[in-house]
Short mmCIF file of N, CA and C in Angstrom, two decimals:
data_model
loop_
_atom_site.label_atom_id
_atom_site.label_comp_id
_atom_site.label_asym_id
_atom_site.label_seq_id
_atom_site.Cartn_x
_atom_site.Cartn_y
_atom_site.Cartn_z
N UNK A 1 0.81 -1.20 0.00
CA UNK A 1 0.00 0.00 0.00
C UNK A 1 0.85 1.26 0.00
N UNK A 2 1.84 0.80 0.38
CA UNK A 2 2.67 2.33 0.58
C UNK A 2 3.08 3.22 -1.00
N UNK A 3 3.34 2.23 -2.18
CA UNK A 3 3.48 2.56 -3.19
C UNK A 3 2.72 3.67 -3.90
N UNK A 4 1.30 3.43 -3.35
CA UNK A 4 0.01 4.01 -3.99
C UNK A 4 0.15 3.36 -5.64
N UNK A 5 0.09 2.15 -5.45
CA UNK A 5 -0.56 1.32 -6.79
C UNK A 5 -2.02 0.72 -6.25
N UNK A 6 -1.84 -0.29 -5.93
CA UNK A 6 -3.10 -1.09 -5.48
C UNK A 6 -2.57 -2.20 -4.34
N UNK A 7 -3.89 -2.18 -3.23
CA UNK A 7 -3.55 -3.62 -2.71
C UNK A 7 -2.72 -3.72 -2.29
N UNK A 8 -2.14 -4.40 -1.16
CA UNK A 8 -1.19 -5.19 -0.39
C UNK A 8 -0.62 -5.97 -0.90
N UNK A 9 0.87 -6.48 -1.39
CA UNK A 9 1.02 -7.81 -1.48
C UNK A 9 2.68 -8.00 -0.96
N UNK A 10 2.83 -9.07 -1.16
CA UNK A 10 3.78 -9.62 0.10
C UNK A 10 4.99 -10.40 -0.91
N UNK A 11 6.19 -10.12 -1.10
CA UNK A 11 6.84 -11.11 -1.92
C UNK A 11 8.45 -11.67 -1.12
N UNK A 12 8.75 -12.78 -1.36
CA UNK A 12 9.52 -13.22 -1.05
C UNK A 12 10.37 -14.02 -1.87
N UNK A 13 11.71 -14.50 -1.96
CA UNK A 13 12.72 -15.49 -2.48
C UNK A 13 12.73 -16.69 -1.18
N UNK A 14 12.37 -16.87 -0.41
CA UNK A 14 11.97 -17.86 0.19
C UNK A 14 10.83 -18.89 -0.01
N UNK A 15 10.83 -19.78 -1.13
CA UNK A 15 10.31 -20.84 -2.06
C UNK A 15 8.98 -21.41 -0.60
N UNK A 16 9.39 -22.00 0.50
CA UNK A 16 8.98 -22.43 1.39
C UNK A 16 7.61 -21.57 2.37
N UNK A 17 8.64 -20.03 2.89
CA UNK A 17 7.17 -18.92 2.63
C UNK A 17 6.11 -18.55 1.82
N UNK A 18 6.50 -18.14 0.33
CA UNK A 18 5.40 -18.40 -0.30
C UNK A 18 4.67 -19.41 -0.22
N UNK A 19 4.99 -20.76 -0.43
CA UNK A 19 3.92 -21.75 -0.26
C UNK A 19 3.18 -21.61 1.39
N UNK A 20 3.99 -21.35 1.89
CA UNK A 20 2.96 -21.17 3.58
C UNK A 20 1.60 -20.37 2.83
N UNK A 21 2.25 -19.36 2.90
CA UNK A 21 1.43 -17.92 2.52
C UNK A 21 0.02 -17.98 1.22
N UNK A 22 0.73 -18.86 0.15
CA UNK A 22 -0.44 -19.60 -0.80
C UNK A 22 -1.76 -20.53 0.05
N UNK A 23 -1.07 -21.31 0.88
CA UNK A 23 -1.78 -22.02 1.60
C UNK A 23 -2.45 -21.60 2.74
N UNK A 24 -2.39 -20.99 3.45
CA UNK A 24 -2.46 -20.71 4.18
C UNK A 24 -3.33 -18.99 4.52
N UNK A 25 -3.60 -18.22 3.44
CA UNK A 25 -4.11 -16.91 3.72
C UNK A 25 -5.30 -17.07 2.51
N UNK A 26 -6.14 -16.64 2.88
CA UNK A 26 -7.84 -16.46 1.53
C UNK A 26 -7.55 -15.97 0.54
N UNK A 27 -6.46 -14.52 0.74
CA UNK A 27 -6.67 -13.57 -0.23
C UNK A 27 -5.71 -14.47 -1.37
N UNK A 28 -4.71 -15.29 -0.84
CA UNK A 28 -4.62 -16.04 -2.51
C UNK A 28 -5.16 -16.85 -3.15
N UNK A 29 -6.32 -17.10 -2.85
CA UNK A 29 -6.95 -18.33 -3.52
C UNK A 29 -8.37 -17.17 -4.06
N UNK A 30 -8.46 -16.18 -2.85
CA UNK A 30 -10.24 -15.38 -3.41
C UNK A 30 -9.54 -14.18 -4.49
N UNK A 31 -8.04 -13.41 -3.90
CA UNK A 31 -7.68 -12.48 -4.90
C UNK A 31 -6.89 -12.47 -5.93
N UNK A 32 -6.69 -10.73 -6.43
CA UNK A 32 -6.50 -11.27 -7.95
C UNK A 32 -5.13 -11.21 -7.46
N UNK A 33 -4.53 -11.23 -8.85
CA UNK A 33 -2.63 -11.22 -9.50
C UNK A 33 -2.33 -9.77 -9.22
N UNK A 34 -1.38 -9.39 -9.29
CA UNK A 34 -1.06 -7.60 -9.42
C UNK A 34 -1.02 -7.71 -10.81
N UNK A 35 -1.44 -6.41 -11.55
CA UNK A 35 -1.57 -6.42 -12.91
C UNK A 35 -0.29 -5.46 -12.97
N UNK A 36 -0.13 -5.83 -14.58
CA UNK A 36 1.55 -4.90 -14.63
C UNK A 36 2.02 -3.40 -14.56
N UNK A 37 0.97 -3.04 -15.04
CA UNK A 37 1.23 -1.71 -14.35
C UNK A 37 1.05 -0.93 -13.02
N UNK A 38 0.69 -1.43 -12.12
CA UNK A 38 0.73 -1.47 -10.56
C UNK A 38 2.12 -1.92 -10.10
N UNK A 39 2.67 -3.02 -11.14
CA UNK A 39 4.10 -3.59 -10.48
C UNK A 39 5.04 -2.81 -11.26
N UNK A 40 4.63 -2.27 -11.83
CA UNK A 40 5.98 -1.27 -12.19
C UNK A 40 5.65 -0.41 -11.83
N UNK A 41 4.70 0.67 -11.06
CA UNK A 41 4.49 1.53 -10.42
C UNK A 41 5.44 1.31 -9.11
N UNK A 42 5.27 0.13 -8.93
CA UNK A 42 5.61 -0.21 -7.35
C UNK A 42 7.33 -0.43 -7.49
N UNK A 43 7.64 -0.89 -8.67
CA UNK A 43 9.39 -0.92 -9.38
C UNK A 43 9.70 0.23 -9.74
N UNK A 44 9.09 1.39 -9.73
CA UNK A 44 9.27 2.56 -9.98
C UNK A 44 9.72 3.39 -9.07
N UNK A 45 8.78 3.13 -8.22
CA UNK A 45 9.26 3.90 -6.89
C UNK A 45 10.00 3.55 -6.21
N UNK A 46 10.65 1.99 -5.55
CA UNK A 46 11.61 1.53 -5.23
C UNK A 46 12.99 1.96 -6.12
N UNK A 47 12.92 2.27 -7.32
CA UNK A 47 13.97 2.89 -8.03
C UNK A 47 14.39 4.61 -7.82
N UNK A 48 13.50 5.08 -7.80
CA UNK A 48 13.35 6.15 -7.05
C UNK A 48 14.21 6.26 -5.35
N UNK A 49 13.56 5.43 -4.84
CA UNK A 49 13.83 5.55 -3.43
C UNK A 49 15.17 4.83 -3.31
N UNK A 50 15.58 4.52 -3.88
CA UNK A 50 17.10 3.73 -3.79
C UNK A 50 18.26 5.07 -4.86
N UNK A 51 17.31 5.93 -4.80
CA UNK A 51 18.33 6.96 -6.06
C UNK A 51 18.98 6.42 -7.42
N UNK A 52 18.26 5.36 -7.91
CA UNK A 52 18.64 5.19 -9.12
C UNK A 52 18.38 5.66 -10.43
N UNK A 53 17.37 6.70 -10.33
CA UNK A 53 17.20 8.11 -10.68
C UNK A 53 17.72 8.73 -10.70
N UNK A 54 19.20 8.86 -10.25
CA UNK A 54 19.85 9.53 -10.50
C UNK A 54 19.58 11.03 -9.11
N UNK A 55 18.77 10.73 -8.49
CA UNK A 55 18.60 11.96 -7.26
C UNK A 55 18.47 11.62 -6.16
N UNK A 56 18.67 12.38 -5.54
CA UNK A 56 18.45 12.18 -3.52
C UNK A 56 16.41 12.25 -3.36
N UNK A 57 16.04 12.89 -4.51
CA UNK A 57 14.50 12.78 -3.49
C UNK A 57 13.31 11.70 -2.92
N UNK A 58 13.75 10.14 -3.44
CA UNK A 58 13.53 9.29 -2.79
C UNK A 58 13.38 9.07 -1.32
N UNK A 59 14.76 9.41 -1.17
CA UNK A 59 15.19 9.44 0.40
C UNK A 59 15.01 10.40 1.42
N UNK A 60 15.07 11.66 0.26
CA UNK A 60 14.63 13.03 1.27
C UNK A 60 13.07 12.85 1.80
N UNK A 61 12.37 12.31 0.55
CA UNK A 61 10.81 11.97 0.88
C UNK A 61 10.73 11.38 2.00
N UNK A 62 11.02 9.75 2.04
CA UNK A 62 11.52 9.10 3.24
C UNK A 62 11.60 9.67 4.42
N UNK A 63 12.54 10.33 4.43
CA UNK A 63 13.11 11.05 5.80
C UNK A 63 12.22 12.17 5.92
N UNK A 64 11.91 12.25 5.68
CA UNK A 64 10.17 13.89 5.21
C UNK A 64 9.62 13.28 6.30
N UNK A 65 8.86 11.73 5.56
CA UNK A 65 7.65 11.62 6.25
C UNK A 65 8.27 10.68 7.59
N UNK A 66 9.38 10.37 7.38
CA UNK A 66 9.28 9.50 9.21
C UNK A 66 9.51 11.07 10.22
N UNK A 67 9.90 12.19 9.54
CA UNK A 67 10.23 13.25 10.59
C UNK A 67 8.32 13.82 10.85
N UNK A 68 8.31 13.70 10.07
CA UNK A 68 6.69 14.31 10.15
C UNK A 68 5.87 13.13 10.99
N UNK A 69 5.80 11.97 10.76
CA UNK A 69 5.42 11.04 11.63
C UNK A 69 5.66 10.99 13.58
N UNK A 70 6.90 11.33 13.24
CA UNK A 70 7.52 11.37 15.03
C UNK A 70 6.74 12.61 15.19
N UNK A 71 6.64 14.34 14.52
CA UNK A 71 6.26 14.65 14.87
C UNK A 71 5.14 14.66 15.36
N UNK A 72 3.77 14.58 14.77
CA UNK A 72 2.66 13.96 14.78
C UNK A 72 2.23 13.28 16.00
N UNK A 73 3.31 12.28 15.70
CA UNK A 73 3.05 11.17 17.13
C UNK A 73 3.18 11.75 18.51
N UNK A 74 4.09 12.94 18.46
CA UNK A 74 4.51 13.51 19.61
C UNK A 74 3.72 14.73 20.07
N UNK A 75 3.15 15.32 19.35
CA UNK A 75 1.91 15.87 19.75
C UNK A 75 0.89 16.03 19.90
N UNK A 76 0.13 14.47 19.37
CA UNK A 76 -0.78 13.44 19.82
C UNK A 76 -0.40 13.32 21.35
N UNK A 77 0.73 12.41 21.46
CA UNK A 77 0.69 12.16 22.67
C UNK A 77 1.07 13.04 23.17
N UNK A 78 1.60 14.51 23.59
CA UNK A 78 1.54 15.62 24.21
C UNK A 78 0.02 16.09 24.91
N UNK A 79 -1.12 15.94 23.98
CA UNK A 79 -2.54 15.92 24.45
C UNK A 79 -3.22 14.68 24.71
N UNK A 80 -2.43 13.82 25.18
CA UNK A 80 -2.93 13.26 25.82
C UNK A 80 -3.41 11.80 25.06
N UNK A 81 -3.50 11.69 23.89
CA UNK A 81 -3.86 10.44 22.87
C UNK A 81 -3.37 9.15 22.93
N UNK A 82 -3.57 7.91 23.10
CA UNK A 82 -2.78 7.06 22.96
C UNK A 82 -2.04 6.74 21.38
N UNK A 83 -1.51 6.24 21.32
CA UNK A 83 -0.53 6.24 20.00
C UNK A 83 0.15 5.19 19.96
N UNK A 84 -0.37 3.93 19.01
CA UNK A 84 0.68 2.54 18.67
C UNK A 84 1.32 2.60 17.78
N UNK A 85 2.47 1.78 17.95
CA UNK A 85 3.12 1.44 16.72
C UNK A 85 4.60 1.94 16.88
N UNK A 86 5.35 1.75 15.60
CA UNK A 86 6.72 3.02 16.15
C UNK A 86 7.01 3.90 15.38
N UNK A 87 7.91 4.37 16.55
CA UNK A 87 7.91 6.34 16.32
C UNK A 87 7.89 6.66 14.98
N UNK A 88 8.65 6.50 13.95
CA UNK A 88 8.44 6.85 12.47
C UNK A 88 7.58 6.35 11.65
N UNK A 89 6.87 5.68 12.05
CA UNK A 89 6.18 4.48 10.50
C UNK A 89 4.98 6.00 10.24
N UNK A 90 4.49 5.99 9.02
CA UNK A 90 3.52 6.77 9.03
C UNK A 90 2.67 6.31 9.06
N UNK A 91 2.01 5.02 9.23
CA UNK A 91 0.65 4.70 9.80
C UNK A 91 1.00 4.92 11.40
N UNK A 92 -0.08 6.08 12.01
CA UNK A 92 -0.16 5.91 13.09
C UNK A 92 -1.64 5.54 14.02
N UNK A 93 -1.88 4.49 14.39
CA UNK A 93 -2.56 4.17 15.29
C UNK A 93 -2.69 4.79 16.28
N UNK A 94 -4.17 5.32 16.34
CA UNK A 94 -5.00 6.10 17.83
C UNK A 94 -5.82 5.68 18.64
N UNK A 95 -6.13 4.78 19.81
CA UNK A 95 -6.88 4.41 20.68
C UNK A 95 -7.58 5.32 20.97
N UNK A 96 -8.89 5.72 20.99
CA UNK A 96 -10.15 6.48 20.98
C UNK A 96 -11.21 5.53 22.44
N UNK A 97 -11.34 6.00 23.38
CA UNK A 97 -11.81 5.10 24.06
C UNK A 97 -13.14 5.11 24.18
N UNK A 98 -13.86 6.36 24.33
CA UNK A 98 -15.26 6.44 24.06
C UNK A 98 -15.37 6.56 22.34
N UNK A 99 -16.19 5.48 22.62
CA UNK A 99 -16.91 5.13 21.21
C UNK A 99 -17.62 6.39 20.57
N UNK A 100 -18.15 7.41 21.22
CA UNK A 100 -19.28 8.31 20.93
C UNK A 100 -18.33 9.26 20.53
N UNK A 101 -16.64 9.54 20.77
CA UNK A 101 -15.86 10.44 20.17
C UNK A 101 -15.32 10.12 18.94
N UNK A 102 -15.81 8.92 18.14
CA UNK A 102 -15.12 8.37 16.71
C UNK A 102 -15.38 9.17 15.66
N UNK A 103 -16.66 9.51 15.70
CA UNK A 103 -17.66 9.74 14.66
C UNK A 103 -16.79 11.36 14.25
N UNK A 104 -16.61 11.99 15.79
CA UNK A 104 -16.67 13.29 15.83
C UNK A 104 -14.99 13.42 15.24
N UNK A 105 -14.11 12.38 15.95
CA UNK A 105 -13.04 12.86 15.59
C UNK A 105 -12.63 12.50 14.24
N UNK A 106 -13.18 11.72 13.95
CA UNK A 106 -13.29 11.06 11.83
C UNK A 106 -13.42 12.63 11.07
N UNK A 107 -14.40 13.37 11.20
CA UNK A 107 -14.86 14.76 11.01
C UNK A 107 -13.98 15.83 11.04
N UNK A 108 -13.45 15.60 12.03
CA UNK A 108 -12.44 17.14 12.35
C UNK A 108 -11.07 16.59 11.51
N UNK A 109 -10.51 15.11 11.09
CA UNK A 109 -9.41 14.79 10.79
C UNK A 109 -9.90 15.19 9.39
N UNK A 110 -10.58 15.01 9.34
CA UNK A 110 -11.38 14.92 7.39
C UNK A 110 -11.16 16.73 7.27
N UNK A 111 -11.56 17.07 8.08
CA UNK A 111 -11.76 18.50 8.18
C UNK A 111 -10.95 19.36 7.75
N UNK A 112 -9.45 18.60 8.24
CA UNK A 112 -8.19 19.21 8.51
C UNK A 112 -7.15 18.89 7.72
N UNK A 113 -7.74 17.67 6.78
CA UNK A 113 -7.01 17.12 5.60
C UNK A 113 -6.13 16.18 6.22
N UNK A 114 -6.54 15.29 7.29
CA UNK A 114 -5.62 14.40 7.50
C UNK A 114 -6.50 12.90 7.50
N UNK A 115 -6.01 12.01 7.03
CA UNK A 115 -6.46 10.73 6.68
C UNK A 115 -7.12 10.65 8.30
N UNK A 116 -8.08 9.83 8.03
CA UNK A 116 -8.54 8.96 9.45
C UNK A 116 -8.86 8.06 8.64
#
């Protein structure tokens, strides 16, 4: 998902994992294939982010959003929020404990242009 192609998917050179993972999870037997232009979207940007582009902004991006993430996280939890996960990843997880504040805080994040 991080690519912004489509979908989750999971790859490995470990012959033995994949077959776990075939066997063993729905989405390979109920979902589809990645179609090719999603996987070169997704080979695109790993080329990018490794500077084989020839530039640093792969990495500057990178380092963008884990600095923006810690921040985030840290002034969440400054007011008080719970906050999982770790310090840089940019998915950050919020424990909301009354149920009746979801609705409201979905609203104000939408509001403010930030994903909920």
């Amino acid at each position: 998902k991080s690519f912004g192609s489509i979908g989750g998917y999971i790859a490995s050179d470990d012959v033995a994992f994949i077959r776990f993972m075939q066997r063993k999870c729905g989405a390979s037997v109920y979902g589809d294939s990645l179609f090719s232009a999603a996987a070169e979207q997704a080979l695109s940007s790993l080329r990018v982010i490794r500077g084989e582009d020839g530039s640093d902004g792969g990495i500057q991006k990178i380092r963008r959003l884990a600095q923006n993430s810690r921040y985030l996280r840290q002034e969440l939890n400054k007011i008080g929020m719970l906050t999982l996960g770790e310090p840089a990843a940019p998915v950050i997880p919020v424990l909301l404990f009354n149920p009746a504040k979801i609705a409201a805080f979905s609203r104000e994040c939408l509001k403010r242009h930030v994903a909920a």
